[in-house]
Amino acid sequence: MDLFNLTKIIISLITAAIALIIGFRVYFLNKDDWLNRWFALFFASSSLGFLLYSIYHTILNNAQIIIPIMIISHLFFNFNSISLTMTVIVLERFTKVAMSFKYLGRILILFIIMSIGYFIWIPQLDSESYELGIVNTKTSLGLSIFVNAIRIALLIYVVCKYIIISQKIEGETKNRVNWFTRGVIIVIIGLLINLSANFLGSWLEIIIEVLALIVINVGSFFILKGFLI
């Protein structure tokens, strides 16, 4: 395995570990609060997504299991967008209302819509790269655009909502929400940087992906800061 790929895998594992630790920390700060729970789910699903991403990039002797693992990792990445969206709904509405079918049910249906395409237009392994010891997967362009468009739309929605919410409140809560907003914006920047890497090639793609993971980690610590206030 070349140095660039190894670096990407190591940074992905570090990101998975950081997300998992922050997720546990956020959850145990207030286990009964659904805001904490949804943020914890956001970090946990991100952690599992990056962990599986790292794992399937190291499988060089069993091509059959790479695509199933890759699909599962994308399901976790889809779910982290859903979880982040639910944090806004919980902040805006009473918990009982936020957890009703009107909100939670529709969000979960959206998750199914985002995910079902991976089982219809199944991604493929780049066999030529695989023979050279590099794991690359190919996803249908239409599916990739569709899923990423929803992810980006949800993330933009979340940022706008957090900005609006922060303008309506004062005191310590406003300070917390401001940290959430900054963190979410930084995470989104990292995700967009990572998305742009898909349109690049070779070593440059890997460098951009590593940069994106570092940015995502910084944003995660900003969100944690909001909970620690």
XYZ file of N, CA and C in Angstrom:
687
model
N 0.843 -1.194 0.000
C 0.000 0.000 0.000
C 0.881 1.249 0.000
N 0.567 2.216 -0.878
C 1.419 3.390 -0.960
C 1.178 4.330 0.210
N 2.112 5.262 0.407
C 2.113 6.144 1.568
C 0.868 7.019 1.631
N 0.409 7.531 0.479
C -0.749 8.413 0.469
C -2.002 7.686 0.951
N -2.224 6.461 0.449
C -3.390 5.694 0.868
C -3.311 5.338 2.351
N -2.118 4.980 2.805
C -1.935 4.639 4.211
C -2.240 5.842 5.099
N -1.792 7.023 4.677
C -2.065 8.247 5.437
C -3.561 8.507 5.521
N -4.268 8.327 4.393
C -5.717 8.542 4.373
C -6.423 7.595 5.337
N -6.001 6.352 5.350
C -6.628 5.354 6.221
C -6.377 5.676 7.693
N -5.138 6.076 8.009
C -4.801 6.404 9.397
C -5.612 7.607 9.884
N -5.707 8.662 9.054
C -6.482 9.844 9.426
C -7.961 9.500 9.571
N -8.467 8.614 8.708
C -9.867 8.183 8.812
C -10.119 7.465 10.134
N -9.177 6.613 10.537
C -9.307 5.895 11.814
C -9.244 6.868 12.988
N -8.365 7.853 12.902
C -8.280 8.867 13.957
C -9.595 9.641 14.048
N -10.153 10.000 12.885
C -11.426 10.713 12.842
C -12.540 9.871 13.444
N -12.541 8.572 13.141
C -13.548 7.666 13.702
C -13.438 7.614 15.222
N -12.208 7.557 15.720
C -11.984 7.494 17.171
C -12.434 8.794 17.848
N -12.065 9.931 17.246
C -12.449 11.228 17.813
C -13.969 11.372 17.850
N -14.628 11.014 16.746
C -16.086 11.127 16.680
C -16.753 10.240 17.723
N -16.230 9.037 17.914
C -16.818 8.115 18.888
C -16.647 8.647 20.310
N -15.461 9.148 20.626
C -15.198 9.691 21.964
C -16.101 10.896 22.243
N -16.210 11.807 21.259
C -17.070 12.979 21.432
C -18.526 12.552 21.563
N -18.945 11.565 20.779
C -20.308 11.065 20.854
C -20.649 10.552 22.245
N -19.766 9.743 22.821
C -19.975 9.231 24.181
C -20.000 10.377 25.195
N -19.085 11.329 25.009
C -19.013 12.466 25.939
C -20.305 13.272 25.909
N -20.811 13.552 24.717
C -22.043 14.320 24.576
C -23.220 13.555 25.175
N -23.293 12.265 24.918
C -24.410 11.447 25.409
C -24.449 11.413 26.936
N -23.307 11.202 27.563
C -23.290 11.050 29.018
C -23.365 12.378 29.756
N -23.250 13.503 29.048
C -23.477 14.797 29.690
C -24.940 14.953 30.096
N -25.832 14.367 29.310
C -27.271 14.392 29.646
C -27.968 13.305 28.833
N -27.991 12.104 29.394
C -28.507 10.945 28.655
C -29.992 11.044 28.340
N -30.724 11.857 29.094
C -32.184 11.926 28.919
C -32.624 13.002 27.934
N -31.692 13.833 27.513
C -32.022 14.934 26.598
C -31.870 14.454 25.158
N -32.935 14.598 24.361
C -32.890 14.121 22.975
C -31.952 14.945 22.110
N -31.659 16.183 22.519
C -30.664 16.959 21.771
C -29.308 16.274 21.897
N -28.957 15.894 23.123
C -27.707 15.167 23.332
C -27.718 13.831 22.589
N -28.846 13.153 22.627
C -28.939 11.834 21.988
C -28.741 11.925 20.483
N -29.363 12.938 19.863
C -29.247 13.045 18.406
C -27.847 13.491 17.987
N -27.242 14.382 18.780
C -25.852 14.743 18.480
C -24.938 13.534 18.676
N -25.211 12.739 19.728
C -24.424 11.527 19.967
C -24.578 10.553 18.806
N -25.801 10.432 18.281
C -26.038 9.564 17.123
C -25.324 10.098 15.888
N -25.277 11.419 15.756
C -24.547 12.029 14.643
C -23.071 11.632 14.693
N -22.462 11.762 15.872
C -21.052 11.419 16.013
C -20.821 9.915 15.892
N -21.732 9.115 16.460
C -21.574 7.656 16.407
C -21.682 7.143 14.977
N -22.672 7.638 14.221
C -22.830 7.189 12.835
C -21.665 7.664 11.975
N -21.153 8.875 12.257
C -19.970 9.359 11.543
C -18.780 8.460 11.842
N -18.623 8.104 13.132
C -17.513 7.251 13.542
C -17.567 5.901 12.838
N -18.734 5.284 12.820
C -18.873 3.974 12.181
C -18.660 4.079 10.670
N -19.126 5.189 10.081
C -18.914 5.386 8.651
C -17.444 5.470 8.306
N -16.693 6.269 9.069
C -15.252 6.408 8.813
C -14.499 5.123 9.138
N -14.950 4.397 10.160
C -14.303 3.134 10.513
C -14.447 2.124 9.381
N -15.660 1.972 8.872
C -15.891 1.031 7.770
C -15.177 1.490 6.501
N -15.150 2.802 6.282
C -14.408 3.371 5.145
C -12.944 2.956 5.215
N -12.372 3.056 6.413
C -10.969 2.671 6.596
C -10.771 1.180 6.377
N -11.717 0.396 6.882
C -11.589 -1.055 6.791
C -11.608 -1.529 5.344
N -12.594 -1.076 4.559
C -12.686 -1.634 3.206
C -11.543 -1.159 2.300
N -10.888 -0.068 2.679
C -9.728 0.377 1.899
C -8.472 -0.439 2.196
N -8.536 -1.286 3.216
C -7.378 -2.134 3.541
C -7.556 -3.574 3.068
N -8.727 -3.888 2.499
C -9.001 -5.266 2.077
C -8.440 -5.482 0.674
N -7.342 -6.178 0.596
C -6.662 -6.380 -0.679
C -6.666 -7.843 -1.129
N -7.376 -8.691 -0.364
C -7.376 -10.116 -0.720
C -8.770 -10.737 -0.722
N -9.813 -9.896 -0.693
C -11.180 -10.418 -0.697
C -12.114 -9.363 -1.292
N -12.133 -9.297 -2.600
C -12.876 -8.246 -3.300
C -14.380 -8.331 -3.070
N -14.902 -9.530 -2.770
C -16.340 -9.730 -2.668
C -16.981 -8.954 -1.506
N -16.212 -8.716 -0.455
C -16.833 -8.081 0.711
C -16.642 -6.563 0.730
N -15.896 -6.030 -0.222
C -15.617 -4.589 -0.212
C -16.876 -3.772 -0.454
N -17.638 -4.099 -1.488
C -18.830 -3.306 -1.824
C -19.883 -3.352 -0.723
N -20.209 -4.518 -0.128
C -21.169 -4.511 0.989
C -20.740 -3.596 2.135
N -19.450 -3.633 2.486
C -18.959 -2.768 3.567
C -19.038 -1.309 3.149
N -18.713 -1.045 1.881
C -18.766 0.329 1.376
C -20.194 0.874 1.440
N -21.178 0.051 1.072
C -22.576 0.480 1.110
C -23.009 0.789 2.533
N -22.641 -0.081 3.475
C -23.004 0.141 4.877
C -22.388 1.438 5.392
N -21.152 1.710 4.986
C -20.513 2.958 5.425
C -21.295 4.166 4.920
N -21.799 4.102 3.698
C -22.572 5.210 3.152
C -23.928 5.344 3.850
N -24.486 4.235 4.311
C -25.731 4.313 5.072
C -25.505 5.071 6.376
N -24.366 4.830 7.005
C -24.049 5.575 8.225
C -23.836 7.053 7.924
N -23.197 7.370 6.788
C -23.008 8.767 6.424
C -24.348 9.437 6.109
N -25.269 8.683 5.523
C -26.616 9.224 5.309
C -27.301 9.505 6.640
N -27.114 8.584 7.578
C -27.798 8.728 8.864
C -27.232 9.891 9.666
N -25.950 10.222 9.479
C -25.437 11.353 10.257
C -26.078 12.669 9.799
N -26.423 12.777 8.517
C -27.145 13.961 8.045
C -28.544 14.024 8.659
N -29.178 12.861 8.750
C -30.509 12.768 9.353
C -30.451 13.148 10.831
N -29.443 12.628 11.539
C -29.303 12.906 12.970
C -29.085 14.392 13.220
N -28.249 15.008 12.401
C -27.971 16.432 12.564
C -29.233 17.264 12.318
N -30.025 16.859 11.348
C -31.291 17.553 11.073
C -32.235 17.453 12.258
N -32.256 16.286 12.907
C -33.128 16.101 14.070
C -32.721 16.989 15.235
N -31.438 17.356 15.345
C -31.034 18.248 16.439
C -31.730 19.602 16.307
N -31.900 20.060 15.081
C -32.589 21.332 14.850
C -34.053 21.218 15.240
N -34.690 20.128 14.830
C -36.109 19.942 15.113
C -36.355 19.842 16.612
N -35.465 19.164 17.334
C -35.597 19.060 18.792
C -35.429 20.429 19.441
N -34.511 21.242 18.938
C -34.310 22.585 19.481
C -35.517 23.486 19.231
N -36.112 23.339 18.060
C -37.216 24.218 17.673
C -38.553 23.798 18.280
N -38.746 22.496 18.467
C -40.027 21.964 18.931
C -39.860 21.297 20.289
N -40.963 21.050 20.944
C -40.913 20.215 22.131
C -40.511 18.806 21.707
N -39.822 18.118 22.625
C -39.305 16.788 22.292
C -40.422 15.861 21.816
N -41.556 15.892 22.480
C -42.672 15.015 22.110
C -43.115 15.269 20.683
N -43.141 16.539 20.287
C -43.531 16.900 18.917
C -42.449 16.469 17.939
N -41.190 16.726 18.283
C -40.075 16.389 17.390
C -39.992 14.892 17.127
N -40.374 14.079 18.110
C -40.261 12.631 17.983
C -41.530 12.003 17.421
N -42.488 12.830 16.995
C -43.722 12.313 16.396
C -43.485 11.944 14.938
N -44.455 11.247 14.331
C -44.312 10.822 12.934
C -44.192 12.027 12.000
N -44.835 13.131 12.365
C -44.803 14.314 11.504
C -43.372 14.742 11.212
N -42.509 14.601 12.189
C -41.122 15.017 12.017
C -40.172 13.824 11.909
N -40.095 13.020 12.959
C -39.179 11.888 12.946
C -39.531 10.900 11.839
N -40.826 10.614 11.672
C -41.257 9.665 10.646
C -40.857 10.117 9.249
N -41.084 11.380 8.963
C -40.736 11.911 7.636
C -39.223 11.912 7.413
N -38.468 12.227 8.469
C -37.016 12.230 8.351
C -36.495 10.822 8.069
N -37.067 9.817 8.736
C -36.637 8.438 8.510
C -37.021 7.955 7.114
N -38.162 8.414 6.612
C -38.554 8.091 5.236
C -37.544 8.690 4.259
N -37.098 9.922 4.551
C -36.082 10.562 3.712
C -34.785 9.752 3.736
N -34.431 9.223 4.910
C -33.243 8.374 5.021
C -33.361 7.146 4.121
N -34.538 6.533 4.088
C -34.769 5.363 3.230
C -34.637 5.752 1.758
N -35.193 6.903 1.392
C -35.107 7.378 0.004
C -33.651 7.603 -0.386
N -32.866 8.186 0.530
C -31.451 8.438 0.257
C -30.663 7.144 0.089
N -31.075 6.101 0.797
C -30.262 4.886 0.895
C -30.642 3.784 -0.074
N -31.886 3.743 -0.509
C -32.373 2.605 -1.285
C -31.646 2.461 -2.628
N -31.169 3.580 -3.169
C -30.503 3.531 -4.470
C -29.248 2.677 -4.474
N -28.580 2.564 -3.314
C -27.365 1.752 -3.242
C -27.649 0.267 -3.451
N -28.906 -0.135 -3.250
C -29.288 -1.539 -3.436
C -29.896 -1.788 -4.817
N -30.109 -0.712 -5.568
C -30.639 -0.818 -6.934
C -29.508 -0.625 -7.943
N -28.786 0.483 -7.794
C -27.618 0.750 -8.633
C -26.370 0.465 -7.792
N -26.055 -0.782 -7.648
C -25.002 -1.215 -6.733
C -23.636 -0.717 -7.208
N -22.878 -0.057 -6.329
C -21.526 0.415 -6.701
C -20.635 -0.750 -7.136
N -19.615 -0.417 -7.892
C -18.707 -1.433 -8.420
C -17.275 -1.162 -7.953
N -16.493 -2.216 -7.906
C -15.079 -2.099 -7.552
C -14.264 -1.882 -8.821
N -13.349 -0.941 -8.767
C -12.441 -0.688 -9.895
C -11.396 -1.806 -9.908
N -11.607 -2.792 -10.793
C -10.748 -3.976 -10.809
C -9.314 -3.659 -11.219
N -9.129 -2.697 -12.100
C -7.771 -2.355 -12.549
C -6.953 -1.772 -11.393
N -7.547 -0.872 -10.631
C -6.849 -0.303 -9.474
C -6.611 -1.368 -8.415
N -7.600 -2.271 -8.279
C -7.495 -3.312 -7.246
C -6.308 -4.238 -7.509
N -6.082 -4.504 -8.770
C -4.937 -5.357 -9.123
C -3.610 -4.690 -8.777
N -3.626 -3.363 -8.684
C -2.417 -2.613 -8.327
C -2.316 -2.396 -6.816
N -3.264 -2.964 -6.060
C -3.251 -2.823 -4.604
C -3.910 -1.566 -4.091
N -4.810 -0.971 -4.900
C -5.526 0.247 -4.506
C -7.021 -0.026 -4.570
N -7.737 0.273 -3.489
C -9.183 0.046 -3.438
C -9.903 1.319 -3.865
N -10.536 1.267 -5.022
C -11.368 2.356 -5.520
C -12.737 1.804 -5.880
N -13.776 2.520 -5.514
C -15.134 2.082 -5.847
C -15.788 3.099 -6.775
N -16.697 2.614 -7.602
C -17.397 3.465 -8.561
C -18.890 3.442 -8.262
N -19.446 4.624 -8.004
C -20.877 4.762 -7.757
C -21.519 5.457 -8.945
N -22.719 5.008 -9.308
C -23.453 5.639 -10.401
C -23.463 7.152 -10.215
N -23.136 7.889 -11.277
C -23.072 9.348 -11.195
C -24.409 9.938 -10.749
N -25.493 9.419 -11.316
C -26.818 9.922 -10.953
C -27.115 9.701 -9.479
N -26.797 8.510 -8.978
C -27.028 8.195 -7.568
C -26.160 9.080 -6.678
N -24.901 9.237 -7.053
C -23.984 10.060 -6.265
C -24.475 11.504 -6.185
N -24.907 12.054 -7.313
C -25.417 13.433 -7.329
C -26.676 13.541 -6.485
N -27.578 12.565 -6.611
C -28.850 12.574 -5.884
C -28.613 12.553 -4.371
N -27.799 11.609 -3.911
C -27.562 11.448 -2.473
C -26.822 12.660 -1.907
N -25.778 13.093 -2.597
C -25.000 14.224 -2.088
C -25.787 15.523 -2.123
N -26.691 15.668 -3.080
C -27.543 16.856 -3.131
C -28.447 16.915 -1.895
N -28.993 15.766 -1.494
C -29.838 15.721 -0.294
C -29.004 16.009 0.948
N -27.826 15.388 1.032
C -26.949 15.631 2.186
C -26.624 17.106 2.321
N -26.229 17.736 1.221
C -25.850 19.150 1.249
C -27.056 20.022 1.591
N -28.223 19.693 1.017
C -29.440 20.456 1.297
C -29.792 20.383 2.785
N -29.671 19.192 3.375
C -29.958 19.035 4.808
C -28.979 19.836 5.657
N -27.705 19.800 5.274
C -26.695 20.509 6.041
C -26.883 22.027 5.953
N -27.230 22.519 4.776
C -27.510 23.948 4.616
C -28.737 24.342 5.441
N -29.750 23.483 5.418
C -30.960 23.708 6.221
C -30.597 23.811 7.700
N -29.757 22.903 8.172
C -29.347 22.885 9.583
C -28.626 24.181 9.947
N -27.684 24.605 9.124
C -26.932 25.826 9.407
C -27.863 27.035 9.462
N -28.740 27.158 8.478
C -29.681 28.290 8.448
C -30.554 28.310 9.693
N -31.031 27.129 10.084
C -31.891 27.029 11.265
C -31.139 27.410 12.535
N -29.892 26.955 12.659
C -29.111 27.293 13.843
C -28.861 28.793 13.922
N -28.601 29.421 12.791
C -28.385 30.872 12.769
C -29.657 31.596 13.195
N -30.801 31.144 12.686
C -32.087 31.760 13.038
C -32.387 31.568 14.524
N -32.150 30.356 15.021
C -32.412 30.057 16.437
C -31.538 30.926 17.336
N -30.261 31.080 16.981
C -29.337 31.855 17.816
C -29.745 33.318 17.921
N -30.466 33.818 16.910
C -30.898 35.215 16.915
C -32.125 35.429 17.795
N -32.798 34.343 18.167
C -34.033 34.444 18.948
C -33.820 34.227 20.443
N -32.619 33.828 20.838
C -32.374 33.489 22.232
C -31.233 34.333 22.787
N -31.109 34.332 24.116
C -30.071 35.111 24.764
C -29.362 34.273 25.825
N -28.300 34.842 26.386
C -27.614 34.230 27.511
C -26.796 33.013 27.143
N -26.716 32.085 28.117
C -25.880 30.901 27.965
C -26.336 30.022 26.809
N -27.661 29.909 26.640
C -28.193 29.075 25.559
C -27.753 29.608 24.201
N -27.774 30.943 24.063
C -27.326 31.557 22.805
C -25.862 31.225 22.546
N -25.043 31.279 23.609
C -23.627 30.969 23.474
C -23.429 29.522 23.033
N -24.205 28.604 23.623
C -24.111 27.187 23.256
C -24.478 26.984 21.791
N -25.607 27.584 21.388
C -26.083 27.416 20.009
C -25.083 28.017 19.031
N -24.445 29.119 19.414
C -23.428 29.726 18.539
C -22.260 28.765 18.321
N -21.841 28.056 19.374
C -20.770 27.061 19.226
C -21.238 25.918 18.336
N -22.508 25.493 18.517
C -23.058 24.451 17.637
C -23.008 24.917 16.186
N -23.429 26.165 15.968
C -23.488 26.705 14.607
C -22.104 26.739 13.972
N -21.121 27.255 14.711
C -19.756 27.295 14.183
C -19.250 25.899 13.864
N -19.509 24.969 14.787
C -19.039 23.600 14.581
C -19.668 22.954 13.365
N -20.990 23.126 13.218
C -21.696 22.529 12.085
C -21.201 23.130 10.776
N -20.974 24.451 10.752
C -20.467 25.101 9.536
C -19.101 24.535 9.162
N -18.218 24.370 10.152
C -16.882 23.826 9.876
C -16.983 22.388 9.376
N -17.859 21.587 10.001
C -18.055 20.204 9.551
C -18.544 20.177 8.107
N -19.485 21.064 7.784
C -20.015 21.121 6.412
C -18.906 21.490 5.424
N -18.058 22.448 5.809
C -16.934 22.809 4.939
C -16.059 21.591 4.690
N -15.792 20.819 5.759
C -15.004 19.602 5.607
C -15.656 18.599 4.685
N -16.971 18.446 4.819
C -17.690 17.496 3.966
C -17.674 17.944 2.504
N -17.795 19.255 2.279
C -17.762 19.767 0.907
C -16.373 19.602 0.305
N -15.336 19.822 1.129
C -13.967 19.603 0.651
C -13.787 18.142 0.266
N -14.311 17.248 1.114
C -14.217 15.814 0.838
C -14.962 15.449 -0.443
N -16.126 16.070 -0.631
C -16.907 15.810 -1.838
C -16.158 16.265 -3.085
N -15.475 17.392 -2.993
C -14.737 17.903 -4.154
C -13.602 16.972 -4.544
N -13.116 16.186 -3.579
C -12.014 15.263 -3.869
C -12.417 14.201 -4.877
N -13.733 13.909 -4.936
C -14.213 12.888 -5.871
C -13.996 13.273 -7.324
N -13.785 14.564 -7.575
C -13.616 15.035 -8.953
C -12.144 15.232 -9.308
N -11.287 14.856 -8.376
C -9.850 14.964 -8.624
C -9.275 13.582 -8.865
N -7.984 13.490 -8.976
C -7.394 12.188 -9.245
C -6.121 11.946 -8.470
N -5.757 10.665 -8.394
C -4.487 10.196 -7.823
C -4.197 10.789 -6.458
N -2.930 11.211 -6.251
C -2.457 11.660 -4.942
C -3.152 12.932 -4.478
N -3.565 13.795 -5.409
C -4.218 15.052 -5.030
C -5.551 14.770 -4.336
N -6.274 13.772 -4.805
C -7.544 13.392 -4.183
C -7.324 12.996 -2.723
N -6.276 12.225 -2.475
C -6.003 11.741 -1.117
C -5.630 12.908 -0.201
N -4.837 13.843 -0.697
C -4.449 15.010 0.102
C -5.676 15.829 0.487
N -6.582 16.028 -0.468
C -7.805 16.784 -0.203
C -8.671 16.050 0.829
N -8.754 14.720 0.726
C -9.545 13.943 1.675
C -8.973 14.057 3.086
N -7.649 14.005 3.207
C -7.005 14.144 4.517
C -7.295 15.526 5.099
N -7.193 16.573 4.272
C -7.504 17.932 4.714
C -8.951 18.020 5.193
N -9.863 17.388 4.453
C -11.278 17.410 4.822
C -11.505 16.762 6.184
N -10.843 15.650 6.442
C -10.998 14.954 7.720
C -10.491 15.806 8.880
N -9.394 16.521 8.670
C -8.865 17.406 9.710
C -9.869 18.519 10.021
N -10.456 19.095 8.985
C -11.446 20.165 9.159
C -12.664 19.623 9.907
N -13.123 18.430 9.555
C -14.273 17.814 10.231
C -13.981 17.619 11.715
N -12.767 17.192 12.046
C -12.387 17.010 13.454
C -12.435 18.323 14.225
N -11.959 19.406 13.599
C -11.998 20.728 14.243
C -13.444 21.125 14.527
N -14.331 20.938 13.538
C -15.745 21.264 13.725
C -16.382 20.441 14.838
N -15.992 19.176 14.953
C -16.536 18.298 15.993
C -16.190 18.824 17.387
N -14.972 19.331 17.555
C -14.568 19.880 18.851
C -15.329 21.171 19.164
N -15.668 21.938 18.153
C -16.479 23.141 18.365
C -17.869 22.752 18.892
N -18.463 21.721 18.315
C -19.771 21.258 18.781
C -19.682 20.775 20.219
N -18.633 20.012 20.533
C -18.442 19.544 21.908
C -18.322 20.717 22.858
N -17.608 21.770 22.454
C -17.452 22.969 23.282
C -18.817 23.525 23.669
N -19.773 23.506 22.735
C -21.111 23.994 23.024
C -21.781 23.218 24.145
N -21.562 21.927 24.187
C -22.166 21.111 25.243
C -21.463 21.301 26.587
N -20.195 21.692 26.560
C -19.435 21.818 27.803
C -19.637 23.162 28.502
N -20.309 24.089 27.821
C -20.558 25.404 28.437
C -21.538 25.256 29.591
